């Protein structure tokens, strides 16, 4: 009934094993052996909702798995784990600043068993830093790989999301204006790092 109570009429001397059953629940004890019946009896069970496990890997730590109960975060090994109710329906969306994930989202509908190896691929966002130093062979110190300008004076480098550093154009016998560029927490392409070169002039006197 609505209050969880049950009642049944059996014949004198009835003997049988009986068990409560409801989808999504488990009961303690799982069944009871009864009889032979010689008087009225009260036989109680306790019920608990079945919990299912969803586990997998994202490959990087600190990823919030939005949509799961409590929005768990991946550990140092990039693994996540969460318990959901039987027949759970929802969407899992991994989120971490500076990353994109494949797939972007995974839907679940009325699950009735553990879901393991629910894995995502993490791709770190990268951006292009480029510009010109007005001549070839200028080393752009501070960028990954310390690239040199090409024959047209152009340079380009790929940096990770959030890159911070000082880029200094360097070539023996030349000075540059500006002398350096300060990059802080890059979150998009930077294509305007342009500077001009001027030959250093020395004075010989006597």
mmCIF file of N, CA, C and O in Angstrom, residues 19-121:
data_model
loop_
_atom_site.group_PDB
_atom_site.id
_atom_site.type_symbol
_atom_site.label_atom_id
_atom_site.label_comp_id
_atom_site.label_asym_id
_atom_site.label_seq_id
_atom_site.Cartn_x
_atom_site.Cartn_y
_atom_site.Cartn_z
ATOM 1 N N UNK A 19 9.307 -13.378 -1.038
ATOM 2 C CA UNK A 19 10.297 -12.306 -1.221
ATOM 3 C C UNK A 19 9.632 -11.061 -1.795
ATOM 4 O O UNK A 19 8.811 -11.152 -2.713
ATOM 5 N N UNK A 20 9.984 -9.885 -1.261
ATOM 6 C CA UNK A 20 9.495 -8.632 -1.846
ATOM 7 C C UNK A 20 10.299 -8.296 -3.106
ATOM 8 O O UNK A 20 11.519 -8.472 -3.145
ATOM 9 N N UNK A 21 9.625 -7.812 -4.143
ATOM 10 C CA UNK A 21 10.286 -7.473 -5.413
ATOM 11 C C UNK A 21 9.719 -6.163 -5.934
ATOM 12 O O UNK A 21 8.490 -6.006 -6.067
ATOM 13 N N UNK A 22 10.617 -5.202 -6.203
ATOM 14 C CA UNK A 22 10.222 -3.973 -6.894
ATOM 15 C C UNK A 22 11.429 -3.459 -7.673
ATOM 16 O O UNK A 22 12.545 -3.369 -7.119
ATOM 17 N N UNK A 23 11.228 -3.142 -8.933
ATOM 18 C CA UNK A 23 12.317 -2.677 -9.777
ATOM 19 C C UNK A 23 12.970 -1.433 -9.173
ATOM 20 O O UNK A 23 12.283 -0.493 -8.769
ATOM 21 N N UNK A 24 14.311 -1.471 -9.107
ATOM 22 C CA UNK A 24 15.065 -0.333 -8.581
ATOM 23 C C UNK A 24 15.305 -0.380 -7.092
ATOM 24 O O UNK A 24 15.906 0.546 -6.541
ATOM 25 N N UNK A 25 14.867 -1.456 -6.428
ATOM 26 C CA UNK A 25 15.040 -1.561 -4.980
ATOM 27 C C UNK A 25 15.599 -2.931 -4.621
ATOM 28 O O UNK A 25 15.391 -3.918 -5.328
ATOM 29 N N UNK A 26 16.319 -2.955 -3.490
ATOM 30 C CA UNK A 26 16.738 -4.219 -2.909
ATOM 31 C C UNK A 26 16.252 -4.241 -1.463
ATOM 32 O O UNK A 26 16.088 -3.188 -0.828
ATOM 33 N N UNK A 27 16.012 -5.465 -0.953
ATOM 34 C CA UNK A 27 15.354 -5.612 0.341
ATOM 35 C C UNK A 27 16.190 -6.463 1.288
ATOM 36 O O UNK A 27 16.937 -7.347 0.872
ATOM 37 N N UNK A 28 16.054 -6.139 2.567
ATOM 38 C CA UNK A 28 16.740 -6.878 3.620
ATOM 39 C C UNK A 28 15.700 -7.362 4.626
ATOM 40 O O UNK A 28 14.936 -6.547 5.162
ATOM 41 N N UNK A 29 15.635 -8.682 4.898
ATOM 42 C CA UNK A 29 16.327 -9.742 4.155
ATOM 43 C C UNK A 29 15.759 -9.870 2.743
ATOM 44 O O UNK A 29 14.696 -9.330 2.440
ATOM 45 N N UNK A 30 16.463 -10.587 1.866
ATOM 46 C CA UNK A 30 15.996 -10.723 0.487
ATOM 47 C C UNK A 30 14.764 -11.623 0.397
ATOM 48 O O UNK A 30 13.965 -11.488 -0.523
ATOM 49 N N UNK A 31 14.610 -12.531 1.361
ATOM 50 C CA UNK A 31 13.409 -13.380 1.405
ATOM 51 C C UNK A 31 13.265 -13.947 2.812
ATOM 52 O O UNK A 31 14.175 -13.820 3.635
ATOM 53 N N UNK A 32 12.108 -14.561 3.040
ATOM 54 C CA UNK A 32 11.866 -15.192 4.342
ATOM 55 C C UNK A 32 11.182 -16.539 4.136
ATOM 56 O O UNK A 32 10.247 -16.661 3.337
ATOM 57 N N UNK A 33 11.693 -17.511 4.869
ATOM 58 C CA UNK A 33 11.015 -18.796 4.923
ATOM 59 C C UNK A 33 10.013 -18.766 6.068
ATOM 60 O O UNK A 33 10.338 -18.321 7.173
ATOM 61 N N UNK A 34 8.792 -19.206 5.800
ATOM 62 C CA UNK A 34 7.742 -19.062 6.809
ATOM 63 C C UNK A 34 6.912 -20.339 6.905
ATOM 64 O O UNK A 34 6.650 -21.005 5.915
ATOM 65 N N UNK A 35 6.483 -20.644 8.133
ATOM 66 C CA UNK A 35 5.523 -21.712 8.326
ATOM 67 C C UNK A 35 6.113 -22.887 9.110
ATOM 68 O O UNK A 35 7.297 -22.895 9.442
ATOM 69 N N UNK A 36 5.287 -23.843 9.391
ATOM 70 C CA UNK A 36 3.852 -23.814 9.072
ATOM 71 C C UNK A 36 3.087 -22.798 9.928
ATOM 72 O O UNK A 36 3.375 -22.631 11.109
ATOM 73 N N UNK A 37 2.113 -22.088 9.280
ATOM 74 C CA UNK A 37 1.376 -21.013 9.948
ATOM 75 C C UNK A 37 0.366 -21.583 10.932
ATOM 76 O O UNK A 37 -0.462 -22.424 10.577
ATOM 77 N N UNK A 38 0.488 -21.097 12.176
ATOM 78 C CA UNK A 38 -0.457 -21.528 13.212
ATOM 79 C C UNK A 38 -1.071 -20.336 13.935
ATOM 80 O O UNK A 38 -1.919 -20.520 14.805
ATOM 81 N N UNK A 39 -0.588 -19.092 13.586
ATOM 82 C CA UNK A 39 -1.144 -17.872 14.186
ATOM 83 C C UNK A 39 -0.807 -16.697 13.281
ATOM 84 O O UNK A 39 0.007 -16.809 12.353
ATOM 85 N N UNK A 40 -1.439 -15.573 13.531
ATOM 86 C CA UNK A 40 -1.124 -14.370 12.755
ATOM 87 C C UNK A 40 0.335 -13.974 12.976
ATOM 88 O O UNK A 40 0.872 -14.121 14.073
ATOM 89 N N UNK A 41 0.980 -13.459 11.929
ATOM 90 C CA UNK A 41 2.402 -13.109 11.997
ATOM 91 C C UNK A 41 2.632 -11.712 11.398
ATOM 92 O O UNK A 41 1.925 -11.303 10.491
ATOM 93 N N UNK A 42 3.650 -11.025 11.941
ATOM 94 C CA UNK A 42 4.131 -9.772 11.354
ATOM 95 C C UNK A 42 5.541 -10.021 10.823
ATOM 96 O O UNK A 42 6.444 -10.370 11.591
ATOM 97 N N UNK A 43 5.727 -9.889 9.536
ATOM 98 C CA UNK A 43 7.013 -10.144 8.890
ATOM 99 C C UNK A 43 7.433 -8.887 8.127
ATOM 100 O O UNK A 43 6.823 -8.541 7.109
ATOM 101 N N UNK A 44 8.483 -8.196 8.617
ATOM 102 C CA UNK A 44 8.896 -6.907 8.036
ATOM 103 C C UNK A 44 10.177 -7.032 7.212
ATOM 104 O O UNK A 44 11.037 -7.876 7.482
ATOM 105 N N UNK A 45 10.298 -6.148 6.240
ATOM 106 C CA UNK A 45 11.496 -6.020 5.407
ATOM 107 C C UNK A 45 11.887 -4.546 5.358
ATOM 108 O O UNK A 45 11.034 -3.662 5.520
ATOM 109 N N UNK A 46 13.155 -4.287 5.132
ATOM 110 C CA UNK A 46 13.589 -2.907 4.891
ATOM 111 C C UNK A 46 14.012 -2.765 3.429
ATOM 112 O O UNK A 46 14.596 -3.678 2.841
ATOM 113 N N UNK A 47 13.693 -1.599 2.832
ATOM 114 C CA UNK A 47 13.953 -1.361 1.410
ATOM 115 C C UNK A 47 15.008 -0.274 1.234
ATOM 116 O O UNK A 47 15.064 0.687 2.005
ATOM 117 N N UNK A 48 15.841 -0.437 0.211
ATOM 118 C CA UNK A 48 16.842 0.583 -0.137
ATOM 119 C C UNK A 48 16.902 0.705 -1.656
ATOM 120 O O UNK A 48 16.900 -0.293 -2.374
ATOM 121 N N UNK A 49 16.932 1.971 -2.133
ATOM 122 C CA UNK A 49 17.020 2.195 -3.576
ATOM 123 C C UNK A 49 18.362 1.691 -4.099
ATOM 124 O O UNK A 49 19.404 1.892 -3.468
ATOM 125 N N UNK A 50 18.342 1.009 -5.233
ATOM 126 C CA UNK A 50 19.573 0.505 -5.847
ATOM 127 C C UNK A 50 20.377 1.678 -6.398
ATOM 128 O O UNK A 50 19.836 2.563 -7.059
ATOM 129 N N UNK A 51 21.677 1.691 -6.095
ATOM 130 C CA UNK A 51 22.577 2.712 -6.627
ATOM 131 C C UNK A 51 23.460 2.077 -7.705
ATOM 132 O O UNK A 51 23.976 0.977 -7.541
ATOM 133 N N UNK A 52 23.616 2.796 -8.817
ATOM 134 C CA UNK A 52 24.448 2.322 -9.922
ATOM 135 C C UNK A 52 25.685 3.193 -10.042
ATOM 136 O O UNK A 52 25.675 4.367 -9.667
ATOM 137 N N UNK A 53 26.759 2.625 -10.580
ATOM 138 C CA UNK A 53 28.044 3.308 -10.657
ATOM 139 C C UNK A 53 28.313 3.733 -12.099
ATOM 140 O O UNK A 53 28.140 2.949 -13.034
ATOM 141 N N UNK A 54 28.739 4.998 -12.271
ATOM 142 C CA UNK A 54 29.213 5.493 -13.560
ATOM 143 C C UNK A 54 30.681 5.878 -13.373
ATOM 144 O O UNK A 54 31.004 6.708 -12.519
ATOM 145 N N UNK A 55 31.567 5.260 -14.136
ATOM 146 C CA UNK A 55 32.999 5.522 -14.002
ATOM 147 C C UNK A 55 33.637 5.668 -15.380
ATOM 148 O O UNK A 55 33.127 5.174 -16.382
ATOM 149 N N UNK A 56 34.782 6.343 -15.401
ATOM 150 C CA UNK A 56 35.525 6.503 -16.650
ATOM 151 C C UNK A 56 36.739 7.379 -16.454
ATOM 152 O O UNK A 56 37.100 7.727 -15.328
ATOM 153 N N UNK A 57 37.355 7.747 -17.560
ATOM 154 C CA UNK A 57 38.556 8.581 -17.524
ATOM 155 C C UNK A 57 38.433 9.715 -18.525
ATOM 156 O O UNK A 57 37.823 9.567 -19.592
ATOM 157 N N UNK A 58 39.037 10.864 -18.155
ATOM 158 C CA UNK A 58 39.091 12.024 -19.043
ATOM 159 C C UNK A 58 40.539 12.300 -19.446
ATOM 160 O O UNK A 58 40.794 13.071 -20.364
ATOM 161 N N UNK A 59 41.483 11.693 -18.743
ATOM 162 C CA UNK A 59 42.886 11.822 -19.109
ATOM 163 C C UNK A 59 43.640 12.928 -18.409
ATOM 164 O O UNK A 59 44.872 12.934 -18.405
ATOM 165 N N UNK A 60 42.934 13.891 -17.818
ATOM 166 C CA UNK A 60 43.592 14.991 -17.100
ATOM 167 C C UNK A 60 42.879 15.217 -15.768
ATOM 168 O O UNK A 60 41.685 14.956 -15.649
ATOM 169 N N UNK A 61 43.606 15.700 -14.754
ATOM 170 C CA UNK A 61 42.983 15.951 -13.448
ATOM 171 C C UNK A 61 42.205 17.253 -13.448
ATOM 172 O O UNK A 61 42.360 18.105 -14.326
ATOM 173 N N UNK A 62 41.348 17.395 -12.431
ATOM 174 C CA UNK A 62 40.666 18.666 -12.204
ATOM 175 C C UNK A 62 39.547 18.976 -13.168
ATOM 176 O O UNK A 62 39.156 20.136 -13.314
ATOM 177 N N UNK A 63 39.000 17.960 -13.840
ATOM 178 C CA UNK A 63 37.892 18.170 -14.775
ATOM 179 C C UNK A 63 36.568 17.980 -14.027
ATOM 180 O O UNK A 63 36.346 16.943 -13.405
ATOM 181 N N UNK A 64 35.704 18.982 -14.102
ATOM 182 C CA UNK A 64 34.390 18.870 -13.464
ATOM 183 C C UNK A 64 33.452 18.101 -14.386
ATOM 184 O O UNK A 64 33.276 18.453 -15.554
ATOM 185 N N UNK A 65 32.843 17.036 -13.852
ATOM 186 C CA UNK A 65 31.916 16.215 -14.636
ATOM 187 C C UNK A 65 30.490 16.686 -14.355
ATOM 188 O O UNK A 65 29.768 16.127 -13.529
ATOM 189 N N UNK A 66 30.115 17.736 -15.050
ATOM 190 C CA UNK A 66 28.810 18.357 -14.805
ATOM 191 C C UNK A 66 27.678 17.431 -15.247
ATOM 192 O O UNK A 66 27.760 16.765 -16.271
ATOM 193 N N UNK A 67 26.638 17.424 -14.438
ATOM 194 C CA UNK A 67 25.474 16.594 -14.719
ATOM 195 C C UNK A 67 25.372 15.396 -13.810
ATOM 196 O O UNK A 67 24.263 14.914 -13.543
ATOM 197 N N UNK A 68 26.524 14.909 -13.322
ATOM 198 C CA UNK A 68 26.491 13.824 -12.345
ATOM 199 C C UNK A 68 26.166 14.392 -10.968
ATOM 200 O O UNK A 68 26.461 15.558 -10.701
ATOM 201 N N UNK A 69 25.587 13.610 -10.079
ATOM 202 C CA UNK A 69 25.282 14.108 -8.737
ATOM 203 C C UNK A 69 26.519 14.669 -8.047
ATOM 204 O O UNK A 69 27.544 13.992 -7.944
ATOM 205 N N UNK A 70 26.441 15.933 -7.618
ATOM 206 C CA UNK A 70 27.551 16.569 -6.928
ATOM 207 C C UNK A 70 28.632 17.100 -7.843
ATOM 208 O O UNK A 70 29.629 17.646 -7.364
ATOM 209 N N UNK A 71 28.485 16.969 -9.164
ATOM 210 C CA UNK A 71 29.496 17.432 -10.128
ATOM 211 C C UNK A 71 30.906 17.012 -9.694
ATOM 212 O O UNK A 71 31.759 17.857 -9.396
ATOM 213 N N UNK A 72 31.193 15.705 -9.653
ATOM 214 C CA UNK A 72 32.516 15.252 -9.194
ATOM 215 C C UNK A 72 33.632 15.756 -10.100
ATOM 216 O O UNK A 72 33.408 16.075 -11.279
ATOM 217 N N UNK A 73 34.854 15.807 -9.549
ATOM 218 C CA UNK A 73 36.029 16.295 -10.275
ATOM 219 C C UNK A 73 37.019 15.147 -10.423
ATOM 220 O O UNK A 73 37.236 14.367 -9.480
ATOM 221 N N UNK A 74 37.627 15.024 -11.599
ATOM 222 C CA UNK A 74 38.585 13.944 -11.829
ATOM 223 C C UNK A 74 39.791 14.093 -10.913
ATOM 224 O O UNK A 74 40.238 15.198 -10.613
ATOM 225 N N UNK A 75 40.345 12.948 -10.493
ATOM 226 C CA UNK A 75 41.505 12.941 -9.611
ATOM 227 C C UNK A 75 42.797 13.094 -10.383
ATOM 228 O O UNK A 75 42.809 13.387 -11.582
ATOM 229 N N UNK A 76 43.904 12.875 -9.688
ATOM 230 C CA UNK A 76 45.234 13.069 -10.272
ATOM 231 C C UNK A 76 45.462 12.178 -11.487
ATOM 232 O O UNK A 76 46.243 12.516 -12.375
ATOM 233 N N UNK A 77 44.772 11.036 -11.540
ATOM 234 C CA UNK A 77 44.930 10.113 -12.665
ATOM 235 C C UNK A 77 43.895 10.352 -13.762
ATOM 236 O O UNK A 77 43.811 9.589 -14.728
ATOM 237 N N UNK A 78 43.079 11.401 -13.613
ATOM 238 C CA UNK A 78 42.088 11.733 -14.631
ATOM 239 C C UNK A 78 40.837 10.883 -14.603
ATOM 240 O O UNK A 78 40.003 10.956 -15.515
ATOM 241 N N UNK A 79 40.665 10.084 -13.543
ATOM 242 C CA UNK A 79 39.521 9.171 -13.444
ATOM 243 C C UNK A 79 38.407 9.809 -12.615
ATOM 244 O O UNK A 79 38.660 10.557 -11.672
ATOM 245 N N UNK A 80 37.170 9.512 -12.976
ATOM 246 C CA UNK A 80 36.022 9.984 -12.199
ATOM 247 C C UNK A 80 35.107 8.806 -11.867
ATOM 248 O O UNK A 80 35.142 7.762 -12.527
ATOM 249 N N UNK A 81 34.284 8.994 -10.844
ATOM 250 C CA UNK A 81 33.358 7.957 -10.407
ATOM 251 C C UNK A 81 32.196 8.626 -9.682
ATOM 252 O O UNK A 81 32.390 9.581 -8.933
ATOM 253 N N UNK A 82 30.981 8.126 -9.917
ATOM 254 C CA UNK A 82 29.806 8.681 -9.238
ATOM 255 C C UNK A 82 28.722 7.613 -9.143
ATOM 256 O O UNK A 82 28.630 6.720 -9.994
ATOM 257 N N UNK A 83 27.915 7.715 -8.103
ATOM 258 C CA UNK A 83 26.768 6.824 -7.940
ATOM 259 C C UNK A 83 25.490 7.574 -8.314
ATOM 260 O O UNK A 83 25.315 8.738 -7.962
ATOM 261 N N UNK A 84 24.617 6.878 -9.032
ATOM 262 C CA UNK A 84 23.330 7.449 -9.426
ATOM 263 C C UNK A 84 22.226 6.461 -9.072
ATOM 264 O O UNK A 84 22.480 5.266 -8.884
ATOM 265 N N UNK A 85 21.007 6.953 -9.000
ATOM 266 C CA UNK A 85 19.877 6.084 -8.704
ATOM 267 C C UNK A 85 19.538 5.202 -9.903
ATOM 268 O O UNK A 85 19.795 5.554 -11.057
ATOM 269 N N UNK A 86 18.970 4.067 -9.599
ATOM 270 C CA UNK A 86 18.432 3.184 -10.627
ATOM 271 C C UNK A 86 17.451 3.979 -11.490
ATOM 272 O O UNK A 86 16.685 4.799 -11.004
ATOM 273 N N UNK A 87 17.507 3.771 -12.814
ATOM 274 C CA UNK A 87 16.671 4.497 -13.781
ATOM 275 C C UNK A 87 17.079 5.959 -13.926
ATOM 276 O O UNK A 87 16.290 6.783 -14.408
ATOM 277 N N UNK A 88 18.322 6.286 -13.549
ATOM 278 C CA UNK A 88 18.788 7.672 -13.662
ATOM 279 C C UNK A 88 18.814 8.123 -15.123
ATOM 280 O O UNK A 88 19.176 7.374 -16.029
ATOM 281 N N UNK A 89 18.419 9.360 -15.343
ATOM 282 C CA UNK A 89 18.480 9.989 -16.659
ATOM 283 C C UNK A 89 19.200 11.318 -16.530
ATOM 284 O O UNK A 89 18.925 12.089 -15.595
ATOM 285 N N UNK A 90 20.135 11.590 -17.412
ATOM 286 C CA UNK A 90 20.862 12.856 -17.351
ATOM 287 C C UNK A 90 21.928 12.933 -18.425
ATOM 288 O O UNK A 90 22.108 12.000 -19.222
ATOM 289 N N UNK A 91 22.649 14.054 -18.451
ATOM 290 C CA UNK A 91 23.742 14.286 -19.398
ATOM 291 C C UNK A 91 25.019 14.567 -18.626
ATOM 292 O O UNK A 91 25.001 15.298 -17.639
ATOM 293 N N UNK A 92 26.138 13.997 -19.082
ATOM 294 C CA UNK A 92 27.446 14.270 -18.483
ATOM 295 C C UNK A 92 28.235 15.163 -19.432
ATOM 296 O O UNK A 92 28.418 14.841 -20.607
ATOM 297 N N UNK A 93 28.708 16.306 -18.898
ATOM 298 C CA UNK A 93 29.481 17.259 -19.691
ATOM 299 C C UNK A 93 30.769 17.591 -18.946
ATOM 300 O O UNK A 93 30.732 18.234 -17.899
ATOM 301 N N UNK A 94 31.932 17.149 -19.466
ATOM 302 C CA UNK A 94 33.204 17.499 -18.804
ATOM 303 C C UNK A 94 33.571 18.951 -19.076
ATOM 304 O O UNK A 94 33.397 19.446 -20.188
ATOM 305 N N UNK A 95 34.096 19.626 -18.036
ATOM 306 C CA UNK A 95 34.477 21.029 -18.168
ATOM 307 C C UNK A 95 35.777 21.305 -17.428
ATOM 308 O O UNK A 95 35.937 20.922 -16.266
ATOM 309 N N UNK A 96 36.719 21.941 -18.107
ATOM 310 C CA UNK A 96 37.928 22.465 -17.475
ATOM 311 C C UNK A 96 38.450 23.599 -18.346
ATOM 312 O O UNK A 96 38.555 23.453 -19.569
ATOM 313 N N UNK A 97 38.768 24.729 -17.701
ATOM 314 C CA UNK A 97 39.252 25.884 -18.444
ATOM 315 C C UNK A 97 40.513 25.520 -19.222
ATOM 316 O O UNK A 97 41.431 24.895 -18.704
ATOM 317 N N UNK A 98 40.514 25.903 -20.497
ATOM 318 C CA UNK A 98 41.677 25.639 -21.330
ATOM 319 C C UNK A 98 41.634 24.320 -22.074
ATOM 320 O O UNK A 98 42.599 23.972 -22.762
ATOM 321 N N UNK A 99 40.517 23.588 -21.985
ATOM 322 C CA UNK A 99 40.405 22.291 -22.648
ATOM 323 C C UNK A 99 39.093 22.171 -23.411
ATOM 324 O O UNK A 99 38.077 22.790 -23.040
ATOM 325 N N UNK A 100 39.124 21.369 -24.462
ATOM 326 C CA UNK A 100 37.929 20.909 -25.151
ATOM 327 C C UNK A 100 37.879 19.392 -25.019
ATOM 328 O O UNK A 100 38.920 18.740 -24.900
ATOM 329 N N UNK A 101 36.652 18.835 -25.042
ATOM 330 C CA UNK A 101 36.501 17.402 -24.808
ATOM 331 C C UNK A 101 35.702 16.738 -25.921
ATOM 332 O O UNK A 101 34.805 17.331 -26.508
ATOM 333 N N UNK A 102 36.075 15.483 -26.186
ATOM 334 C CA UNK A 102 35.367 14.651 -27.152
ATOM 335 C C UNK A 102 34.948 13.350 -26.472
ATOM 336 O O UNK A 102 35.806 12.659 -25.918
ATOM 337 N N UNK A 103 33.663 13.019 -26.512
ATOM 338 C CA UNK A 103 32.566 13.857 -26.991
ATOM 339 C C UNK A 103 32.311 15.043 -26.061
ATOM 340 O O UNK A 103 32.753 15.036 -24.916
ATOM 341 N N UNK A 104 31.590 16.030 -26.556
ATOM 342 C CA UNK A 104 31.282 17.204 -25.744
ATOM 343 C C UNK A 104 30.338 16.840 -24.609
ATOM 344 O O UNK A 104 30.455 17.359 -23.491
ATOM 345 N N UNK A 105 29.420 15.917 -24.870
ATOM 346 C CA UNK A 105 28.398 15.545 -23.888
ATOM 347 C C UNK A 105 27.949 14.118 -24.162
ATOM 348 O O UNK A 105 27.942 13.669 -25.307
ATOM 349 N N UNK A 106 27.589 13.400 -23.084
ATOM 350 C CA UNK A 106 27.051 12.040 -23.233
ATOM 351 C C UNK A 106 25.719 11.959 -22.498
ATOM 352 O O UNK A 106 25.649 12.243 -21.301
ATOM 353 N N UNK A 107 24.634 11.583 -23.212
ATOM 354 C CA UNK A 107 23.319 11.452 -22.563
ATOM 355 C C UNK A 107 23.091 10.032 -22.029
ATOM 356 O O UNK A 107 23.585 9.053 -22.606
ATOM 357 N N UNK A 108 22.333 9.938 -20.954
ATOM 358 C CA UNK A 108 21.930 8.655 -20.384
ATOM 359 C C UNK A 108 20.430 8.692 -20.150
ATOM 360 O O UNK A 108 19.888 9.723 -19.727
ATOM 361 N N UNK A 109 19.768 7.556 -20.404
ATOM 362 C CA UNK A 109 18.318 7.491 -20.226
ATOM 363 C C UNK A 109 17.939 6.211 -19.493
ATOM 364 O O UNK A 109 18.180 5.107 -19.999
ATOM 365 N N UNK A 110 17.390 6.374 -18.303
ATOM 366 C CA UNK A 110 16.830 5.249 -17.542
ATOM 367 C C UNK A 110 17.786 4.067 -17.433
ATOM 368 O O UNK A 110 17.451 2.935 -17.769
ATOM 369 N N UNK A 111 18.996 4.329 -16.925
ATOM 370 C CA UNK A 111 19.985 3.255 -16.847
ATOM 371 C C UNK A 111 19.599 2.253 -15.756
ATOM 372 O O UNK A 111 19.059 2.619 -14.711
ATOM 373 N N UNK A 112 19.875 0.979 -16.036
ATOM 374 C CA UNK A 112 19.512 -0.092 -15.105
ATOM 375 C C UNK A 112 20.704 -0.983 -14.761
ATOM 376 O O UNK A 112 20.533 -2.048 -14.177
ATOM 377 N N UNK A 113 21.920 -0.533 -15.157
ATOM 378 C CA UNK A 113 23.141 -1.296 -14.845
ATOM 379 C C UNK A 113 24.297 -0.320 -14.723
ATOM 380 O O UNK A 113 24.227 0.821 -15.204
ATOM 381 N N UNK A 114 25.378 -0.761 -14.055
ATOM 382 C CA UNK A 114 26.578 0.069 -13.939
ATOM 383 C C UNK A 114 27.097 0.453 -15.327
ATOM 384 O O UNK A 114 27.019 -0.332 -16.280
ATOM 385 N N UNK A 115 27.621 1.670 -15.429
ATOM 386 C CA UNK A 115 28.190 2.163 -16.679
ATOM 387 C C UNK A 115 29.688 2.395 -16.449
ATOM 388 O O UNK A 115 30.082 3.338 -15.768
ATOM 389 N N UNK A 116 30.524 1.514 -16.999
ATOM 390 C CA UNK A 116 31.972 1.617 -16.813
ATOM 391 C C UNK A 116 32.637 2.015 -18.134
ATOM 392 O O UNK A 116 32.031 1.935 -19.203
ATOM 393 N N UNK A 117 33.899 2.453 -18.021
ATOM 394 C CA UNK A 117 34.665 2.879 -19.205
ATOM 395 C C UNK A 117 33.940 3.967 -20.000
ATOM 396 O O UNK A 117 33.947 3.956 -21.233
ATOM 397 N N UNK A 118 33.354 4.893 -19.287
ATOM 398 C CA UNK A 118 32.695 6.034 -19.928
ATOM 399 C C UNK A 118 33.746 7.135 -20.102
ATOM 400 O O UNK A 118 33.865 8.051 -19.286
ATOM 401 N N UNK A 119 34.525 7.016 -21.162
ATOM 402 C CA UNK A 119 35.733 7.827 -21.319
ATOM 403 C C UNK A 119 35.542 9.006 -22.270
ATOM 404 O O UNK A 119 34.729 8.951 -23.196
ATOM 405 N N UNK A 120 36.341 10.055 -22.021
ATOM 406 C CA UNK A 120 36.377 11.246 -22.869
ATOM 407 C C UNK A 120 37.835 11.523 -23.242
ATOM 408 O O UNK A 120 38.752 11.161 -22.507
ATOM 409 N N UNK A 121 38.036 12.176 -24.361
ATOM 410 C CA UNK A 121 39.364 12.644 -24.763
ATOM 411 C C UNK A 121 39.462 14.146 -24.493
ATOM 412 O O UNK A 121 38.576 14.914 -24.875
#
